[in-house]
JSON list of C-alpha atoms in Angstrom, two decimals:
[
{"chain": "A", "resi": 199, "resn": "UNK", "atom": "CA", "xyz": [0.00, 0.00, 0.00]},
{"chain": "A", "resi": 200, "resn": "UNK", "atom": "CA", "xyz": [2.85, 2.05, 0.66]},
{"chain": "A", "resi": 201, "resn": "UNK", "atom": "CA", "xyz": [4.08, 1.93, -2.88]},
{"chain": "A", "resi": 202, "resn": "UNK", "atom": "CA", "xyz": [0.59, 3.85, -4.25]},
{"chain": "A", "resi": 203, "resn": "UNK", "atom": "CA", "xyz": [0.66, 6.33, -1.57]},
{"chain": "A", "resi": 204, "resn": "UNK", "atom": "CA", "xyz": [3.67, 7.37, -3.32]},
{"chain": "A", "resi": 205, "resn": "UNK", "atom": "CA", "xyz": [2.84, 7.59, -6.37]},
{"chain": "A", "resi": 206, "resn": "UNK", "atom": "CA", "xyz": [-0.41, 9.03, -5.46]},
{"chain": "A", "resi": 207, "resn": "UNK", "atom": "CA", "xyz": [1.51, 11.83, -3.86]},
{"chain": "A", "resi": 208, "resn": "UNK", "atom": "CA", "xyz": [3.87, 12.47, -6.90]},
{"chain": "A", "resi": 209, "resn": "UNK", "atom": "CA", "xyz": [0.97, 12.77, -8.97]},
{"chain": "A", "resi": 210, "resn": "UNK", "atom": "CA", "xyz": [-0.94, 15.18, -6.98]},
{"chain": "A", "resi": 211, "resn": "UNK", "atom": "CA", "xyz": [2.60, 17.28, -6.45]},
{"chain": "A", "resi": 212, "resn": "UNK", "atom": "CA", "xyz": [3.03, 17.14, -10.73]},
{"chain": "A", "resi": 213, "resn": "UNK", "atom": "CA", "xyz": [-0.51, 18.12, -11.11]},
{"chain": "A", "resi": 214, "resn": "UNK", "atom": "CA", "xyz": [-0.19, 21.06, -8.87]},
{"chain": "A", "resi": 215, "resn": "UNK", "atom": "CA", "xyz": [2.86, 22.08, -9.66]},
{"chain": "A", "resi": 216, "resn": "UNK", "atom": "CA", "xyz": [1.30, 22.51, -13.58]},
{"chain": "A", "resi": 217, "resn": "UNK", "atom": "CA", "xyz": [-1.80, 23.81, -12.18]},
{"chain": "A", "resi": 218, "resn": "UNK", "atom": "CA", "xyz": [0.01, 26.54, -10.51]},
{"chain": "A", "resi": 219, "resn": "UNK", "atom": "CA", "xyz": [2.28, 27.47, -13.38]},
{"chain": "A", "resi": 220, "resn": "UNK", "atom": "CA", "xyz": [2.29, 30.85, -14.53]},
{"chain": "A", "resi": 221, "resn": "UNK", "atom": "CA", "xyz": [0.74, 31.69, -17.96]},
{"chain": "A", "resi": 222, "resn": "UNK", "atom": "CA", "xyz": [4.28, 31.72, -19.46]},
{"chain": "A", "resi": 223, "resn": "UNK", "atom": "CA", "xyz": [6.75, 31.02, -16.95]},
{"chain": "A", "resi": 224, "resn": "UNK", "atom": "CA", "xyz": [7.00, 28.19, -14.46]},
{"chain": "A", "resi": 225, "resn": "UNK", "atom": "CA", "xyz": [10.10, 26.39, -12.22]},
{"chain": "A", "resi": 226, "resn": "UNK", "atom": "CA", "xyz": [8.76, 22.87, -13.10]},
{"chain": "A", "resi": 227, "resn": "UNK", "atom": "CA", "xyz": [12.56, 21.95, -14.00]},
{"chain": "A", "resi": 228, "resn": "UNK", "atom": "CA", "xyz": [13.28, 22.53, -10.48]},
{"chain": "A", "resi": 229, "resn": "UNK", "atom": "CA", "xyz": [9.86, 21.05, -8.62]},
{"chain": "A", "resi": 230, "resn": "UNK", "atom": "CA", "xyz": [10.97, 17.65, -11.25]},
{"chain": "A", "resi": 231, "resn": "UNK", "atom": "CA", "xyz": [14.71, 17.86, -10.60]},
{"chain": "A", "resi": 232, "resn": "UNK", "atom": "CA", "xyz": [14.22, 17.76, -6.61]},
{"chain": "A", "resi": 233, "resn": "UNK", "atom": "CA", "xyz": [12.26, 14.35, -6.54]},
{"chain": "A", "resi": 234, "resn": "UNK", "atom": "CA", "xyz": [14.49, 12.09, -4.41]},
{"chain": "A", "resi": 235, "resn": "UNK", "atom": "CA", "xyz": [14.07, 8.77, -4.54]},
{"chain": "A", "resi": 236, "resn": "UNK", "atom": "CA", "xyz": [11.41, 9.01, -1.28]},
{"chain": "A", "resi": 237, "resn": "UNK", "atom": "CA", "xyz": [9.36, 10.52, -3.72]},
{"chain": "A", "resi": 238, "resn": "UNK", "atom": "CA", "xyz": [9.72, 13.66, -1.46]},
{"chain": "A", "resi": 239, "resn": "UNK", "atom": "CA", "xyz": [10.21, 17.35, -2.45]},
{"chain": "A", "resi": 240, "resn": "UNK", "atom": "CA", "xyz": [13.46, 18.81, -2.34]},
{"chain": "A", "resi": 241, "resn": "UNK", "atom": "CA", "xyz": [13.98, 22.89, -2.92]},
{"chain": "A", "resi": 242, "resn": "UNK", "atom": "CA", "xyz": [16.82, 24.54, -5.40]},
{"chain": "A", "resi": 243, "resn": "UNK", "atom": "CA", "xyz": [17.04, 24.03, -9.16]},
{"chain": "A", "resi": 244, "resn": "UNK", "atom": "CA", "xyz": [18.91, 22.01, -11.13]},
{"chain": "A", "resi": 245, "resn": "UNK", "atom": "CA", "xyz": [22.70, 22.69, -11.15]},
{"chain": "A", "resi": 246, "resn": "UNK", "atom": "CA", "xyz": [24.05, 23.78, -14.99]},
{"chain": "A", "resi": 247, "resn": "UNK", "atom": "CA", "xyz": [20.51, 23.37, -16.59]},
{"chain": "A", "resi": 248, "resn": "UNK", "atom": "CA", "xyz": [17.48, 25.58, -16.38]},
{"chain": "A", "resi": 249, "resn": "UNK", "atom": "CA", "xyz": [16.22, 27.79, -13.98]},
{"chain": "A", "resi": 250, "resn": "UNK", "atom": "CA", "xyz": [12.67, 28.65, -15.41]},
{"chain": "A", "resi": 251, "resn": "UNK", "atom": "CA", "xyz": [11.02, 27.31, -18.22]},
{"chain": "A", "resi": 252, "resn": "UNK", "atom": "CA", "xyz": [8.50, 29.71, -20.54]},
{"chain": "A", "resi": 253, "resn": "UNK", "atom": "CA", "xyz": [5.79, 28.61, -23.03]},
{"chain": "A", "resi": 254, "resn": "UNK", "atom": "CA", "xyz": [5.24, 29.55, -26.47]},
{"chain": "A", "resi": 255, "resn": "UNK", "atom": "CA", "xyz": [1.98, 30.53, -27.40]},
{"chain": "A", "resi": 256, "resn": "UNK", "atom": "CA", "xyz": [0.92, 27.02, -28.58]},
{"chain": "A", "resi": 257, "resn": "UNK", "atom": "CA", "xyz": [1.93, 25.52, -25.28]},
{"chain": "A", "resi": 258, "resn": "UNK", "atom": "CA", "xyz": [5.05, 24.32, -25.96]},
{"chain": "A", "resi": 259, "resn": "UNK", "atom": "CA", "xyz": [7.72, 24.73, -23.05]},
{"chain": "A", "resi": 260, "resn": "UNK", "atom": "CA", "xyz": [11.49, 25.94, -23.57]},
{"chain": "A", "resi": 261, "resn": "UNK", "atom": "CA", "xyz": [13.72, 26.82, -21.42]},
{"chain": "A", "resi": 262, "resn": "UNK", "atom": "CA", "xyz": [14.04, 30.63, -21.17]},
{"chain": "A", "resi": 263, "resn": "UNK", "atom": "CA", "xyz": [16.32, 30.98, -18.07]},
{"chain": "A", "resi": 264, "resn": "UNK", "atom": "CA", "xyz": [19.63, 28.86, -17.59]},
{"chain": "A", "resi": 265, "resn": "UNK", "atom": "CA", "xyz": [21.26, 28.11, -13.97]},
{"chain": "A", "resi": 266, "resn": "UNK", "atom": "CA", "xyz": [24.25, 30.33, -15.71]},
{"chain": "A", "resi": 267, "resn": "UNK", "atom": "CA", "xyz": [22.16, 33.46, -16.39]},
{"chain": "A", "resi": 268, "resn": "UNK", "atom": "CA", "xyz": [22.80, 36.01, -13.79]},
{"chain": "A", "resi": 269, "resn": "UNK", "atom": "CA", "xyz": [19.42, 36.28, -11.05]},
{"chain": "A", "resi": 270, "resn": "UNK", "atom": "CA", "xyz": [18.40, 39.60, -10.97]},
{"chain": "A", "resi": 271, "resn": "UNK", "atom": "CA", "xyz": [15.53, 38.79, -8.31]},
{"chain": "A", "resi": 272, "resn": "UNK", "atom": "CA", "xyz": [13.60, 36.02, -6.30]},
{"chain": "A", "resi": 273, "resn": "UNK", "atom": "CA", "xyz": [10.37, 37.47, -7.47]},
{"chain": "A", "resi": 274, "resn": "UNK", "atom": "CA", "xyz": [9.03, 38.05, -10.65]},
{"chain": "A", "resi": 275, "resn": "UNK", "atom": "CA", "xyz": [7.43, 41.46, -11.48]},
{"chain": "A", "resi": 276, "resn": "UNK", "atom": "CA", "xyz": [4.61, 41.97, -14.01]},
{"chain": "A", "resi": 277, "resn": "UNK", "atom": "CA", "xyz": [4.27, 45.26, -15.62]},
{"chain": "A", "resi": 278, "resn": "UNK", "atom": "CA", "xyz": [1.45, 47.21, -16.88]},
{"chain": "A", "resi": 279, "resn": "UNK", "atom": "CA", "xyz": [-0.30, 46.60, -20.11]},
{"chain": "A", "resi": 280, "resn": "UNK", "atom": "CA", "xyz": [-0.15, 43.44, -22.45]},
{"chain": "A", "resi": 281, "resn": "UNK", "atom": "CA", "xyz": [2.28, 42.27, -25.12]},
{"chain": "A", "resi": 282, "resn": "UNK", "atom": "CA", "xyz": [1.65, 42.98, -28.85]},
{"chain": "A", "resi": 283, "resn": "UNK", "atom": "CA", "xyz": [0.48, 40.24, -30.93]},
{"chain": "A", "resi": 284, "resn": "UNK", "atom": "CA", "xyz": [2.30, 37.69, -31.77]},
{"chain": "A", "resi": 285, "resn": "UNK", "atom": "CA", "xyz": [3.17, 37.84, -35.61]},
{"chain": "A", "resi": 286, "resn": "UNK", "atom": "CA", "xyz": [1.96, 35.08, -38.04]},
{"chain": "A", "resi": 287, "resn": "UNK", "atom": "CA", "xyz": [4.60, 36.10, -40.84]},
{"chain": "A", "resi": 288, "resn": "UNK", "atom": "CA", "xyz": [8.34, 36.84, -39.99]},
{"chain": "A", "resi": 289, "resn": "UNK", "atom": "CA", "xyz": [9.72, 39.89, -41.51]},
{"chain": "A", "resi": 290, "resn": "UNK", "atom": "CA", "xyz": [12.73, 39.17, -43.65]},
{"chain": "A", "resi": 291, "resn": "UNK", "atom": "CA", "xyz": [15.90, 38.64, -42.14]},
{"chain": "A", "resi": 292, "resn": "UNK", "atom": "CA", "xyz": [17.91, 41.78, -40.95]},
{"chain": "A", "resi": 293, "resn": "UNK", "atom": "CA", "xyz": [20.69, 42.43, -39.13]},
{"chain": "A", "resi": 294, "resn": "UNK", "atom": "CA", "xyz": [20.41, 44.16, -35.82]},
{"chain": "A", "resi": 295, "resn": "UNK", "atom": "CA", "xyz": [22.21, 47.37, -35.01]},
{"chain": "A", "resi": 296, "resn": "UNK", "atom": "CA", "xyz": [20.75, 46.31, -31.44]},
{"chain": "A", "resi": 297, "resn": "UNK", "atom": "CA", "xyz": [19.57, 42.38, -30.99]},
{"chain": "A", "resi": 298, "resn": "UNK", "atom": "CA", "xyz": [16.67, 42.07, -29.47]},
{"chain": "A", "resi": 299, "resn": "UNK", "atom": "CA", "xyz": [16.68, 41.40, -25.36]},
{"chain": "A", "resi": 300, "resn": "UNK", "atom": "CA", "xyz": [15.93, 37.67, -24.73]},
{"chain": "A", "resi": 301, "resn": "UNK", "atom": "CA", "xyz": [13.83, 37.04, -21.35]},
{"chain": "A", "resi": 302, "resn": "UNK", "atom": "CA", "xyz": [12.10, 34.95, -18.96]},
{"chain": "A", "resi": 303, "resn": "UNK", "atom": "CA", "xyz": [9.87, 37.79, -17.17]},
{"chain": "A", "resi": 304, "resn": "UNK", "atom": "CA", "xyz": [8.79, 41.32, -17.28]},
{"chain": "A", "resi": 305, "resn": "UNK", "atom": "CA", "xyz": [11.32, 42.27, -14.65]},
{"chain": "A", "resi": 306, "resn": "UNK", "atom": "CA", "xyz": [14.47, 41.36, -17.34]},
{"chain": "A", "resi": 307, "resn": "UNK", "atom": "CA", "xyz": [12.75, 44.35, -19.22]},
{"chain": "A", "resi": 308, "resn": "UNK", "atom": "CA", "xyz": [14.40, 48.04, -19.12]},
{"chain": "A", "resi": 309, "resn": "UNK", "atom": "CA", "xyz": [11.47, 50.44, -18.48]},
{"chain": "A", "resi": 310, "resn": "UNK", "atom": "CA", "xyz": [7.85, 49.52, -19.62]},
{"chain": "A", "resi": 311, "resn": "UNK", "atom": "CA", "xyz": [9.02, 46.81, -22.05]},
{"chain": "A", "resi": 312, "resn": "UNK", "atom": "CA", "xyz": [7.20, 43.55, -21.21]},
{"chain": "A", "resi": 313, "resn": "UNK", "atom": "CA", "xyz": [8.72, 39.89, -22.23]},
{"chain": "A", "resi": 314, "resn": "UNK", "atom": "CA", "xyz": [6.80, 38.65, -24.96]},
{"chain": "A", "resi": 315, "resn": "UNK", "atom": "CA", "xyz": [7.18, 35.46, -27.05]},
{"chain": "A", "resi": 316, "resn": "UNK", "atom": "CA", "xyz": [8.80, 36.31, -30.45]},
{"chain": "A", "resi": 317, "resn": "UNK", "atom": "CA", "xyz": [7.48, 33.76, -32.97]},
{"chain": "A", "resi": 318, "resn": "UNK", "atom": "CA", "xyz": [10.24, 34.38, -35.73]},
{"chain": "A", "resi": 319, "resn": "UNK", "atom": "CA", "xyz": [13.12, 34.64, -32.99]},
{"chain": "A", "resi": 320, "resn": "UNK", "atom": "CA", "xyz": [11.50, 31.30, -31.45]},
{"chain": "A", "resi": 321, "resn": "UNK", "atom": "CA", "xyz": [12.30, 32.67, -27.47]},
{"chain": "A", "resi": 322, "resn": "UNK", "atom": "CA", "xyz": [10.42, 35.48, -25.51]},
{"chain": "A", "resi": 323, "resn": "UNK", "atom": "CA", "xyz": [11.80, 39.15, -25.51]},
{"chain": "A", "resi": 324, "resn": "UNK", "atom": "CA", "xyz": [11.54, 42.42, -24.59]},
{"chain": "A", "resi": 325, "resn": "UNK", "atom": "CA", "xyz": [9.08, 44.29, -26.58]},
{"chain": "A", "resi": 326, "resn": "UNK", "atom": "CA", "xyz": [6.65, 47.85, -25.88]},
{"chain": "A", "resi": 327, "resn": "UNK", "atom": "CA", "xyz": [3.69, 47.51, -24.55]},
{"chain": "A", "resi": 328, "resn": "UNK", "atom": "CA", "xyz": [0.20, 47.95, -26.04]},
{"chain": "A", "resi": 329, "resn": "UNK", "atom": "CA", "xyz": [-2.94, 48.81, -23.72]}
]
């Protein structure tokens, strides 16, 4: 009996940790990464791999923030307004005078910028934000 209490309680832990997810950015890596073989809960992420995974617009999850990337919080911080639409048709291919900020959360932004998924660059970034 022992044996489906625990994996009773791993599937209720999985199911809320995807419940709680945020609409595009979650630590599942880390919730995953800390089962021990209990079956228990561990904290801390996963050392060398990703820190917070994002979603793209059809669902699909990437990770968006590495272990290496510098922390600039514990919290994330969502800003005002909502991101612009995401594009159907990529714009031909330019070069950059300035690439294009990749992030994981609003707060990786400079000023009002939110981070929005880019469908052409295939990762969230910072772009203005539309009311």
């Amino acid at each position: 009996m022992g044996g489906i209490k625990c994996v009773t309680v791993l599937v209720v832990v999985t199911l809320a940790a995807v419940t709680l997810a945020a609409e595009t950015r979650f630590n599942l890596g880390s919730l995953i990464a800390g089962l021990n073989d209990g079956g228990s809960v561990k904290g801390g992420s996963v050392k060398g791999g990703c820190r917070y995974w994002c979603r793209t617009p059809m669902g699909q999850s990437y990770c968006c923030e590495e272990n290496s990337d510098p922390q600039i919080s514990l919290s994330t911080r969502v800003k005002s307004g909502r991101c612009p639409p995401v594009r159907h048709q990529c714009p031909p291919v330019r070069s950059f005078a300035i690439r294009p900020t990749q992030c994981s959360d609003d707060s990786r932004c400079p000023g009002r910028d939110k981070c929005c998924y880019d469908t052409c660059l295939q990762h969230h970034t910072c772009k203005p934000h539309v009311y």
